[in-house]
Amino acid sequence: MKRRTFIAAASAVAGTPLLGLLGSGPAFAQAGGEPLGGRPPAGAAPSIKDFDYQIKYQRAFEAVLWNMPAIAIYSFRRAAFDDLGMKDNDIITYSQTATPKLEAITANSSTPYIGAYTDLRKGPVVLEVPPAGADGSLYGQVVDAWQLTIADVGPAGLDKGKGGKYLFTPPGFKGKVPAGYLHVASPSFRIALAFRSVRAQGKSIEDAFHYAQKLRMYYLSEAKIPPKQKFVDPSDQRYPTLPFYDERHFQDMHAIMSVEPVRKQDKVMMGMLKSIGIEKGKPFAPDETAKRAMRQAVVDAWYYMHWWFDTEMVKRVYWPDRHYVSLLQTDANRRFTFVYDNAIDITERAAEYFWCTYMPKVLSDTPATQYMMALADKDGKLLEAGKTYRLDVPANMPVKQFWALTVYDRMTMGFIYSDSNRTTLSSYDVDKMKKNADGGVTLYVGPKAPAGLENNWIPTSGKRPMPAMRFYGPTDAMNNKSFKLADFELVG
């Protein structure tokens, strides 16, 4: 029995004009009149009046989410070159802990930072790492253009704290790797690194600064007579690494895609990017419609991410009866690729890289550092701008090294400028604070310090706060969740 004959017969048996339920008009005309499919139902009309704009908007919006890991790491490079006057293989070594002048996503201000960038199109690059010991140690990652870790460095890295020479080779490298190097094949041409110079027992921040200057970075072609290493200390400079959420977002996107190899998983997106003026081998030249679409799309994507954090991320609490969320939100494989055999989770990936940079390859059950982000108070209400909150920190925190509370602007994920530029209070500062009877301290986060408690206060300058409690060297009690940190409480 033919399909249409069956439908007509069933309709007659039921006493119901089944064809009418499917619609009327040419698509559902009598047998032999028109095909069953091939066009929308009668009376349907497009919701789009400007298809050119709409297509460019949709592709630009999805491109922002897709590109989040790459844009975040490229922004560090772009700002280093444009604002700090750096070049490939120069090394940033902070002589002091970071202030709000380091405009970066959820950076720490407890240990001095180290950073560098290079371009492997010019050839393999050598990174000399000093051994860990009485002078200090390094903790951090080298990442590719998609911000995926290609090498952990230091005691937890490939050199296992013994130091050595890393050799980073470009995609498609066919040359011979000389003996004595720790070889890392990079899937991208541009790579970046961020390390923390960790103070050894009894050492100062100045010592950590000098230890960082034992690093060397140069091209393998220069290995026989390495050039004098250039170090840049931006402690007193503005280093604006935050991604742009306007038209410049797509200029940076083009700067990335015009250099890097196209991964198989990204070919569909690369095809769609052509419609908004981003094409490998061609200059960035969006038309006026694309420019309008890009601007609105990136603005909407930013708002979408914040909505997602307020409605979804807030649910992912570390302790069921508290309101902290771990900064490190992995994929199902405890990694940060969000790539599976049958899918890429673009939204989850975008969210993680929206508020975090430089993740390890794999998140272990005993990480070197735990980061607990407070998104809501003890009553489950989202933290608000202009309000003051308190946090009770016990005397015996579950850390082998130290703890630190840092407060970020929830809207930028970066530090907050203030008169004092204080961003962090830590166990290093306890002796200056007013202590509780049990030896613990109560910390305050808000626009004004409570009277007599200025040393216990982190200013918010009217911004919506996002406090982060960092546990450096967390103990088993932290990792197995038998310890629980009190929630923030609204003071006024």
Tab-separated table of C-alpha atoms in Angstrom:
chain	number	residue	atom	x	y	z
A	1	MET	CA	0.000	0.000	0.000
A	2	LYS	CA	1.364	3.394	-0.938
A	3	ARG	CA	1.988	5.908	1.900
A	4	ARG	CA	-0.693	8.375	0.711
A	5	THR	CA	-3.236	5.605	0.187
A	6	PHE	CA	-2.509	4.390	3.732
A	7	ILE	CA	-3.003	7.871	5.187
A	8	ALA	CA	-6.305	8.312	3.348
A	9	ALA	CA	-7.531	4.891	4.454
A	10	ALA	CA	-6.599	5.532	8.071
A	11	SER	CA	-8.340	8.873	7.938
A	12	ALA	CA	-11.529	7.328	6.644
A	13	VAL	CA	-11.514	4.633	9.335
A	14	ALA	CA	-11.034	7.172	12.082
A	15	GLY	CA	-13.602	9.511	10.619
A	16	THR	CA	-10.974	12.269	10.796
A	17	PRO	CA	-9.519	14.236	7.891
A	18	LEU	CA	-5.940	13.244	8.765
A	19	LEU	CA	-4.528	15.225	5.874
A	20	GLY	CA	-6.021	18.314	7.432
A	21	LEU	CA	-4.040	17.677	10.602
A	22	LEU	CA	-0.893	17.790	8.528
A	23	GLY	CA	-1.785	21.144	7.033
A	24	SER	CA	-3.412	22.458	3.915
A	25	GLY	CA	-2.315	24.112	0.758
A	26	PRO	CA	-0.125	22.914	-2.093
A	27	ALA	CA	2.151	20.753	0.099
A	28	PHE	CA	-0.896	18.728	1.214
A	29	ALA	CA	-2.972	18.835	-1.943
A	30	GLN	CA	-4.878	15.870	-3.281
A	31	ALA	CA	-2.929	12.891	-4.531
A	32	GLY	CA	-0.886	13.656	-7.601
A	33	GLY	CA	-1.028	17.437	-7.138
A	34	GLU	CA	2.098	18.257	-5.183
A	35	PRO	CA	4.876	16.406	-3.327
A	36	LEU	CA	4.468	15.774	0.377
A	37	GLY	CA	7.564	17.726	1.409
A	38	GLY	CA	9.933	20.278	0.027
A	39	ARG	CA	8.444	23.469	1.498
A	40	PRO	CA	7.149	24.876	4.799
A	41	PRO	CA	3.475	24.536	5.814
A	42	ALA	CA	0.959	26.877	4.221
A	43	GLY	CA	0.836	30.230	5.960
A	44	ALA	CA	4.371	29.979	7.326
A	45	ALA	CA	6.508	33.099	6.966
A	46	PRO	CA	10.165	33.851	7.685
A	47	SER	CA	10.915	35.485	11.025
A	48	ILE	CA	14.039	37.027	9.517
A	49	LYS	CA	13.805	40.231	7.536
A	50	ASP	CA	17.557	40.620	6.853
A	51	PHE	CA	19.090	37.240	6.125
A	52	ASP	CA	22.517	38.692	5.369
A	53	TYR	CA	22.719	40.250	8.849
A	54	GLN	CA	21.162	37.279	10.631
A	55	ILE	CA	23.511	34.686	9.182
A	56	LYS	CA	26.544	36.830	9.982
A	57	TYR	CA	25.258	37.459	13.513
A	58	GLN	CA	24.641	33.761	14.194
A	59	ARG	CA	28.045	32.734	12.928
A	60	ALA	CA	29.789	35.508	14.833
A	61	PHE	CA	27.988	34.591	18.088
A	62	GLU	CA	28.954	30.919	17.850
A	63	ALA	CA	32.489	31.879	16.826
A	64	VAL	CA	32.958	33.821	20.061
A	65	LEU	CA	32.068	30.746	22.133
A	66	TRP	CA	34.109	28.418	19.923
A	67	ASN	CA	37.178	30.646	20.038
A	68	MET	CA	37.193	31.450	23.783
A	69	PRO	CA	40.327	29.453	24.718
A	70	ALA	CA	42.350	30.853	21.822
A	71	ILE	CA	41.265	34.482	22.213
A	72	ALA	CA	42.060	34.480	25.926
A	73	ILE	CA	45.649	33.328	25.426
A	74	TYR	CA	46.228	35.455	22.338
A	75	SER	CA	45.182	38.538	24.318
A	76	PHE	CA	48.202	38.004	26.597
A	77	ARG	CA	50.516	37.958	23.586
A	78	ARG	CA	48.913	40.924	21.863
A	79	ALA	CA	49.140	43.091	24.984
A	80	ALA	CA	52.747	42.031	25.685
A	81	PHE	CA	53.798	43.134	22.234
A	82	ASP	CA	51.599	46.231	21.905
A	83	ASP	CA	51.704	47.553	25.469
A	84	LEU	CA	54.934	46.210	26.967
A	85	GLY	CA	57.075	46.434	23.833
A	86	MET	CA	58.061	42.773	23.989
A	87	LYS	CA	59.221	40.445	21.256
A	88	ASP	CA	59.257	36.678	20.859
A	89	ASN	CA	61.458	34.966	23.491
A	90	ASP	CA	61.574	37.973	25.832
A	91	ILE	CA	60.592	36.896	29.342
A	92	ILE	CA	58.276	38.698	31.763
A	93	THR	CA	59.540	38.442	35.344
A	94	TYR	CA	57.506	40.319	37.937
A	95	SER	CA	59.628	41.724	40.749
A	96	GLN	CA	56.608	41.819	43.032
A	97	THR	CA	53.204	40.261	43.310
A	98	ALA	CA	50.575	41.460	40.876
A	99	THR	CA	48.419	44.555	41.360
A	100	PRO	CA	45.289	45.527	39.398
A	101	LYS	CA	47.640	46.829	36.699
A	102	LEU	CA	47.871	43.214	35.626
A	103	GLU	CA	44.476	43.124	33.968
A	104	ALA	CA	44.098	39.371	33.617
A	105	ILE	CA	41.522	36.636	34.136
A	106	THR	CA	41.536	35.388	37.766
A	107	ALA	CA	45.274	35.950	38.214
A	108	ASN	CA	46.907	35.416	41.600
A	109	SER	CA	48.621	38.153	43.576
A	110	SER	CA	50.455	35.960	46.078
A	111	THR	CA	53.458	34.831	44.049
A	112	PRO	CA	55.365	36.693	41.286
A	113	TYR	CA	54.452	35.780	37.715
A	114	ILE	CA	56.642	34.777	34.801
A	115	GLY	CA	55.454	34.861	31.190
A	116	ALA	CA	56.792	34.536	27.647
A	117	TYR	CA	55.642	34.066	24.045
A	118	THR	CA	57.226	32.710	20.911
A	119	ASP	CA	56.475	31.877	17.289
A	120	LEU	CA	57.697	28.512	16.054
A	121	ARG	CA	57.329	29.516	12.414
A	122	LYS	CA	60.851	30.877	12.911
A	123	GLY	CA	62.093	27.478	14.068
A	124	PRO	CA	62.314	25.333	17.219
A	125	VAL	CA	62.713	27.168	20.525
A	126	VAL	CA	64.777	26.272	23.586
A	127	LEU	CA	63.567	27.021	27.108
A	128	GLU	CA	66.183	26.573	29.837
A	129	VAL	CA	64.601	25.889	33.236
A	130	PRO	CA	66.622	26.094	36.486
A	131	PRO	CA	66.462	23.219	38.975
A	132	ALA	CA	64.178	23.518	41.983
A	133	GLY	CA	65.933	23.793	45.307
A	134	ALA	CA	66.972	26.147	48.072
A	135	ASP	CA	66.728	29.147	45.723
A	136	GLY	CA	63.149	28.493	44.634
A	137	SER	CA	61.040	26.519	42.189
A	138	LEU	CA	58.655	26.981	39.298
A	139	TYR	CA	55.046	25.965	38.851
A	140	GLY	CA	53.207	26.477	35.582
A	141	GLN	CA	52.413	25.481	32.043
A	142	VAL	CA	53.391	26.014	28.436
A	143	VAL	CA	50.292	26.121	26.237
A	144	ASP	CA	49.532	26.053	22.540
A	145	ALA	CA	47.429	28.552	20.585
A	146	TRP	CA	44.256	26.857	21.835
A	147	GLN	CA	45.503	27.190	25.423
A	148	LEU	CA	45.907	23.454	25.825
A	149	THR	CA	48.869	22.522	28.002
A	150	ILE	CA	51.702	20.963	26.015
A	151	ALA	CA	54.182	20.935	28.917
A	152	ASP	CA	53.988	21.262	32.679
A	153	VAL	CA	57.194	22.718	34.106
A	154	GLY	CA	58.966	22.410	37.460
A	155	PRO	CA	58.678	19.706	40.140
A	156	ALA	CA	55.251	18.711	38.766
A	157	GLY	CA	56.448	18.889	35.154
A	158	LEU	CA	58.563	17.044	32.619
A	159	ASP	CA	61.817	18.102	34.266
A	160	LYS	CA	60.551	16.855	37.677
A	161	GLY	CA	62.266	19.754	39.390
A	162	LYS	CA	65.695	18.831	38.052
A	163	GLY	CA	65.683	21.652	35.510
A	164	GLY	CA	66.881	21.212	31.959
A	165	LYS	CA	66.396	22.341	28.389
A	166	TYR	CA	62.965	22.021	26.820
A	167	LEU	CA	62.844	22.021	23.024
A	168	PHE	CA	59.574	23.090	21.403
A	169	THR	CA	59.199	22.149	17.751
A	170	PRO	CA	56.571	23.441	15.280
A	171	PRO	CA	53.811	21.508	13.512
A	172	GLY	CA	55.224	19.274	10.799
A	173	PHE	CA	58.777	19.405	12.177
A	174	LYS	CA	60.968	16.825	10.395
A	175	GLY	CA	64.368	17.775	11.781
A	176	LYS	CA	66.556	15.896	14.225
A	177	VAL	CA	66.148	16.628	17.914
A	178	PRO	CA	69.618	17.040	19.477
A	179	ALA	CA	70.496	14.922	22.500
A	180	GLY	CA	69.950	16.361	25.939
A	181	TYR	CA	66.648	18.133	25.312
A	182	LEU	CA	63.163	17.506	26.680
A	183	HIS	CA	61.317	17.448	23.373
A	184	VAL	CA	57.786	18.873	23.133
A	185	ALA	CA	56.081	18.823	19.731
A	186	SER	CA	53.672	21.736	19.523
A	187	PRO	CA	50.440	21.408	17.511
A	188	SER	CA	50.468	25.189	16.919
A	189	PHE	CA	53.038	27.777	15.879
A	190	ARG	CA	52.500	30.316	18.627
A	191	ILE	CA	52.966	29.113	22.164
A	192	ALA	CA	52.867	30.876	25.523
A	193	LEU	CA	53.964	30.165	29.060
A	194	ALA	CA	52.967	31.332	32.508
A	195	PHE	CA	54.890	30.237	35.600
A	196	ARG	CA	54.799	31.214	39.226
A	197	SER	CA	58.127	31.738	40.943
A	198	VAL	CA	57.527	29.910	44.206
A	199	ARG	CA	59.561	31.134	47.163
A	200	ALA	CA	61.705	28.560	48.904
A	201	GLN	CA	61.583	28.285	52.690
A	202	GLY	CA	62.971	31.463	54.245
A	203	LYS	CA	63.252	33.275	50.921
A	204	SER	CA	61.716	36.631	49.940
A	205	ILE	CA	59.748	37.852	46.931
A	206	GLU	CA	62.983	39.494	45.766
A	207	ASP	CA	64.661	36.079	45.899
A	208	ALA	CA	61.831	34.630	43.820
A	209	PHE	CA	62.362	37.428	41.286
A	210	HIS	CA	66.075	36.655	40.978
A	211	TYR	CA	65.364	32.926	40.708
A	212	ALA	CA	63.001	33.601	37.782
A	213	GLN	CA	65.814	35.374	35.964
A	214	LYS	CA	67.687	32.097	35.652
A	215	LEU	CA	65.327	31.225	32.797
A	216	ARG	CA	66.546	31.460	29.230
A	217	MET	CA	64.572	31.321	25.960
A	218	TYR	CA	65.997	31.411	22.432
A	219	TYR	CA	65.804	29.747	19.025
A	220	LEU	CA	67.618	26.447	18.547
A	221	SER	CA	69.507	28.085	15.693
A	222	GLU	CA	71.078	30.377	18.318
A	223	ALA	CA	71.994	27.577	20.744
A	224	LYS	CA	75.762	27.728	20.165
A	225	ILE	CA	75.897	31.380	21.223
A	226	PRO	CA	72.529	32.255	22.856
A	227	PRO	CA	71.662	35.962	22.774
A	228	LYS	CA	71.576	37.944	26.000
A	229	GLN	CA	68.235	37.263	27.609
A	230	LYS	CA	65.853	40.212	27.754
A	231	PHE	CA	63.661	40.371	30.860
A	232	VAL	CA	60.685	42.693	31.232
A	233	ASP	CA	59.345	43.695	34.657
A	234	PRO	CA	55.865	45.209	34.183
A	235	SER	CA	55.158	45.591	37.914
A	236	ASP	CA	54.525	49.333	37.499
A	237	GLN	CA	52.957	49.086	34.038
A	238	ARG	CA	49.446	48.409	32.878
A	239	TYR	CA	49.339	45.000	31.204
A	240	PRO	CA	45.824	44.766	29.667
A	241	THR	CA	45.422	41.074	28.794
A	242	LEU	CA	41.641	40.788	29.061
A	243	PRO	CA	39.877	39.850	25.806
A	244	PHE	CA	37.998	42.621	24.043
A	245	TYR	CA	34.239	42.242	23.786
A	246	ASP	CA	33.703	44.589	20.858
A	247	GLU	CA	34.786	44.610	17.218
A	248	ARG	CA	38.432	44.066	18.224
A	249	HIS	CA	37.497	40.563	19.369
A	250	PHE	CA	37.262	39.518	15.728
A	251	GLN	CA	40.457	41.284	14.719
A	252	ASP	CA	42.224	39.132	17.286
A	253	MET	CA	40.354	36.075	16.041
A	254	HIS	CA	41.636	36.764	12.545
A	255	ALA	CA	45.189	37.220	13.876
A	256	ILE	CA	44.984	33.725	15.374
A	257	MET	CA	43.326	31.924	12.473
A	258	SER	CA	45.583	33.485	9.849
A	259	VAL	CA	48.618	31.834	11.469
A	260	GLU	CA	47.614	28.524	13.019
A	261	PRO	CA	46.996	25.173	11.322
A	262	VAL	CA	43.328	24.288	10.925
A	263	ARG	CA	42.366	21.309	13.022
A	264	LYS	CA	40.007	18.791	11.446
A	265	GLN	CA	37.424	19.442	14.146
A	266	ASP	CA	37.332	23.155	13.265
A	267	LYS	CA	36.863	22.949	9.499
A	268	VAL	CA	33.127	23.627	9.602
A	269	MET	CA	33.639	26.739	11.711
A	270	MET	CA	36.452	27.953	9.483
A	271	GLY	CA	34.095	27.655	6.537
A	272	MET	CA	31.468	29.725	8.319
A	273	LEU	CA	33.994	32.379	9.337
A	274	LYS	CA	34.509	33.226	5.679
A	275	SER	CA	31.057	34.822	5.657
A	276	ILE	CA	32.183	37.400	8.241
A	277	GLY	CA	35.552	38.196	6.666
A	278	ILE	CA	37.869	35.823	8.522
A	279	GLU	CA	39.740	33.642	6.051
A	280	LYS	CA	43.218	32.189	6.214
A	281	GLY	CA	45.585	33.913	3.796
A	282	LYS	CA	43.373	36.957	3.310
A	283	PRO	CA	43.243	40.314	5.139
A	284	PHE	CA	40.529	40.975	7.689
A	285	ALA	CA	37.949	42.905	5.694
A	286	PRO	CA	34.386	42.504	7.014
A	287	ASP	CA	31.673	44.420	5.206
A	288	GLU	CA	29.435	46.890	7.042
A	289	THR	CA	26.757	44.286	7.723
A	290	ALA	CA	29.345	41.919	9.199
A	291	LYS	CA	30.726	44.703	11.400
A	292	ARG	CA	27.272	45.397	12.837
A	293	ALA	CA	26.628	41.710	13.341
A	294	MET	CA	30.010	41.132	14.992
A	295	ARG	CA	29.589	43.926	17.487
A	296	GLN	CA	26.147	42.748	18.597
A	297	ALA	CA	27.146	39.088	18.606
A	298	VAL	CA	30.174	39.541	20.859
A	299	VAL	CA	28.189	41.748	23.252
A	300	ASP	CA	25.422	39.149	23.403
A	301	ALA	CA	27.940	36.335	23.888
A	302	TRP	CA	29.419	38.172	26.888
A	303	TYR	CA	25.960	38.578	28.437
A	304	TYR	CA	25.154	34.974	27.651
A	305	MET	CA	28.255	33.782	29.495
A	306	HIS	CA	27.332	35.782	32.590
A	307	TRP	CA	23.775	34.472	32.450
A	308	TRP	CA	25.180	30.942	32.173
A	309	PHE	CA	27.359	31.451	35.240
A	310	ASP	CA	24.445	32.845	37.276
A	311	THR	CA	22.097	30.031	36.316
A	312	GLU	CA	24.311	26.986	35.684
A	313	MET	CA	27.792	27.380	37.140
A	314	VAL	CA	26.363	28.482	40.464
A	315	LYS	CA	24.843	25.001	40.876
A	316	ARG	CA	28.195	23.180	40.711
A	317	VAL	CA	29.109	23.567	44.336
A	318	TYR	CA	32.181	21.851	45.768
A	319	TRP	CA	30.481	21.112	49.099
A	320	PRO	CA	26.733	20.310	48.839
A	321	ASP	CA	25.840	22.588	51.759
A	322	ARG	CA	28.106	25.490	50.755
A	323	HIS	CA	28.159	27.941	47.847
A	324	TYR	CA	31.666	27.596	46.450
A	325	VAL	CA	32.436	26.421	42.929
A	326	SER	CA	35.841	25.104	41.886
A	327	LEU	CA	37.537	27.305	39.312
A	328	LEU	CA	38.790	24.200	37.536
A	329	GLN	CA	35.774	22.714	35.758
A	330	THR	CA	36.995	19.841	33.620
A	331	ASP	CA	35.413	17.743	30.934
A	332	ALA	CA	34.284	14.191	31.699
A	333	ASN	CA	37.873	12.971	31.241
A	334	ARG	CA	39.273	15.334	33.899
A	335	ARG	CA	40.914	17.321	31.125
A	336	PHE	CA	40.280	20.752	29.661
A	337	THR	CA	39.822	19.929	25.982
A	338	PHE	CA	36.065	19.196	26.096
A	339	VAL	CA	36.635	17.037	23.023
A	340	TYR	CA	34.975	13.626	22.957
A	341	ASP	CA	34.807	10.847	20.390
A	342	ASN	CA	31.467	12.087	19.076
A	343	ALA	CA	31.211	15.731	20.131
A	344	ILE	CA	32.924	18.939	21.248
A	345	ASP	CA	31.191	20.685	24.126
A	346	ILE	CA	31.620	24.281	22.992
A	347	THR	CA	29.547	25.925	25.733
A	348	GLU	CA	31.282	24.111	28.590
A	349	ARG	CA	34.659	24.874	27.038
A	350	ALA	CA	33.794	28.539	26.568
A	351	ALA	CA	32.638	28.847	30.181
A	352	GLU	CA	35.834	27.377	31.628
A	353	TYR	CA	38.101	29.590	29.553
A	354	PHE	CA	35.892	32.615	30.224
A	355	TRP	CA	37.031	32.652	33.869
A	356	CYS	CA	40.289	30.721	33.882
A	357	THR	CA	43.604	30.539	31.992
A	358	TYR	CA	46.571	28.165	32.003
A	359	MET	CA	45.032	24.920	33.195
A	360	PRO	CA	47.026	21.712	33.725
A	361	LYS	CA	46.703	18.832	31.281
A	362	VAL	CA	44.809	16.690	33.750
A	363	LEU	CA	43.184	17.590	37.044
A	364	SER	CA	44.329	15.049	39.601
A	365	ASP	CA	42.538	14.043	42.789
A	366	THR	CA	45.350	15.765	44.713
A	367	PRO	CA	45.992	19.009	42.801
A	368	ALA	CA	48.821	21.343	43.769
A	369	THR	CA	46.320	24.141	44.304
A	370	GLN	CA	42.572	24.315	44.886
A	371	TYR	CA	40.570	27.414	43.926
A	372	MET	CA	37.144	27.907	45.492
A	373	MET	CA	35.077	30.690	43.909
A	374	ALA	CA	32.272	32.185	45.982
A	375	LEU	CA	29.354	32.956	43.671
A	376	ALA	CA	26.660	33.217	46.352
A	377	ASP	CA	26.317	33.864	50.084
A	378	LYS	CA	25.259	31.404	52.812
A	379	ASP	CA	21.601	31.856	51.835
A	380	GLY	CA	22.310	31.010	48.218
A	381	LYS	CA	21.817	34.576	47.021
A	382	LEU	CA	24.208	35.770	44.321
A	383	LEU	CA	26.834	38.201	45.611
A	384	GLU	CA	25.946	41.788	44.758
A	385	ALA	CA	27.758	45.015	43.989
A	386	GLY	CA	27.830	47.590	46.761
A	387	LYS	CA	27.256	45.061	49.555
A	388	THR	CA	29.648	44.063	52.333
A	389	TYR	CA	30.269	40.400	53.171
A	390	ARG	CA	32.237	38.617	55.882
A	391	LEU	CA	34.079	35.312	55.888
A	392	ASP	CA	35.326	33.433	58.942
A	393	VAL	CA	38.653	31.758	58.246
A	394	PRO	CA	39.722	29.181	60.846
A	395	ALA	CA	43.184	29.169	62.394
A	396	ASN	CA	44.029	25.766	60.940
A	397	MET	CA	43.331	25.866	57.225
A	398	PRO	CA	43.933	22.603	55.310
A	399	VAL	CA	47.081	23.774	53.483
A	400	LYS	CA	50.715	22.713	53.437
A	401	GLN	CA	51.902	26.069	52.089
A	402	PHE	CA	49.476	28.980	52.518
A	403	TRP	CA	45.953	30.216	51.823
A	404	ALA	CA	44.930	33.406	50.044
A	405	LEU	CA	41.618	35.172	49.493
A	406	THR	CA	41.545	37.220	46.291
A	407	VAL	CA	38.556	39.273	45.163
A	408	TYR	CA	37.778	39.830	41.476
A	409	ASP	CA	35.286	41.937	39.580
A	410	ARG	CA	32.603	39.423	38.594
A	411	MET	CA	32.040	41.282	35.318
A	412	THR	CA	35.656	41.146	34.064
A	413	MET	CA	37.041	38.195	36.097
A	414	GLY	CA	40.014	40.507	36.771
A	415	PHE	CA	41.358	42.442	39.740
A	416	ILE	CA	39.524	45.485	41.103
A	417	TYR	CA	41.213	48.889	41.106
A	418	SER	CA	40.952	50.765	44.418
A	419	ASP	CA	42.775	53.470	46.392
A	420	SER	CA	44.924	50.832	48.057
A	421	ASN	CA	44.897	48.402	45.108
A	422	ARG	CA	44.674	45.593	47.633
A	423	THR	CA	43.338	42.495	45.924
A	424	THR	CA	44.320	39.738	48.351
A	425	LEU	CA	44.654	38.829	52.008
A	426	SER	CA	46.510	35.652	52.887
A	427	SER	CA	48.000	33.657	55.736
A	428	TYR	CA	51.118	35.780	55.221
A	429	ASP	CA	49.074	38.791	56.421
A	430	VAL	CA	47.444	37.249	59.525
A	431	ASP	CA	49.878	38.829	61.988
A	432	LYS	CA	48.701	42.282	60.845
A	433	MET	CA	44.997	41.424	61.223
A	434	LYS	CA	42.636	41.481	64.139
A	435	LYS	CA	42.281	37.847	65.207
A	436	ASN	CA	39.353	35.953	66.658
A	437	ALA	CA	39.520	34.182	70.024
A	438	ASP	CA	40.267	30.853	68.334
A	439	GLY	CA	43.210	32.305	66.398
A	440	GLY	CA	41.306	32.532	63.140
A	441	VAL	CA	40.397	35.744	61.345
A	442	THR	CA	37.259	37.292	59.894
A	443	LEU	CA	37.753	38.852	56.487
A	444	TYR	CA	35.534	41.528	54.973
A	445	VAL	CA	34.779	42.168	51.303
A	446	GLY	CA	32.962	45.347	50.342
A	447	PRO	CA	33.112	49.030	49.379
A	448	LYS	CA	34.171	50.242	52.861
A	449	ALA	CA	36.160	48.722	55.688
A	450	PRO	CA	34.330	48.126	58.971
A	451	ALA	CA	35.683	50.452	61.663
A	452	GLY	CA	38.966	49.192	63.106
A	453	LEU	CA	39.157	46.291	60.662
A	454	GLU	CA	40.995	47.888	57.759
A	455	ASN	CA	43.669	45.162	57.812
A	456	ASN	CA	40.955	42.495	57.509
A	457	TRP	CA	39.312	44.102	54.472
A	458	ILE	CA	39.517	43.777	50.676
A	459	PRO	CA	37.918	46.705	48.799
A	460	THR	CA	35.453	46.180	45.950
A	461	SER	CA	35.035	49.778	44.733
A	462	GLY	CA	31.347	49.186	44.104
A	463	LYS	CA	31.998	46.253	41.763
A	464	ARG	CA	30.158	42.951	41.962
A	465	PRO	CA	32.637	40.775	43.868
A	466	MET	CA	33.809	37.283	43.034
A	467	PRO	CA	35.986	36.120	45.948
A	468	ALA	CA	38.350	33.207	45.393
A	469	MET	CA	39.872	31.261	48.270
A	470	ARG	CA	43.075	29.616	47.125
A	471	PHE	CA	44.461	26.600	48.967
A	472	TYR	CA	48.170	26.230	48.147
A	473	GLY	CA	49.267	22.686	48.846
A	474	PRO	CA	45.824	21.463	49.950
A	475	THR	CA	45.826	18.623	52.458
A	476	ASP	CA	43.771	15.438	52.351
A	477	ALA	CA	41.074	17.150	54.423
A	478	MET	CA	40.547	19.645	51.597
A	479	ASN	CA	40.801	17.126	48.788
A	480	ASN	CA	38.428	14.594	50.377
A	481	LYS	CA	36.050	17.388	51.424
A	482	SER	CA	36.063	16.524	55.118
A	483	PHE	CA	37.037	20.164	55.693
A	484	LYS	CA	34.390	22.752	54.815
A	485	LEU	CA	34.962	26.481	54.535
A	486	ALA	CA	32.236	28.713	55.953
A	487	ASP	CA	30.133	30.632	53.446
A	488	PHE	CA	30.236	34.376	52.997
A	489	GLU	CA	27.622	36.211	55.054
A	490	LEU	CA	25.955	39.475	54.159
A	491	VAL	CA	26.865	42.249	56.606
A	492	GLY	CA	25.115	45.167	54.970
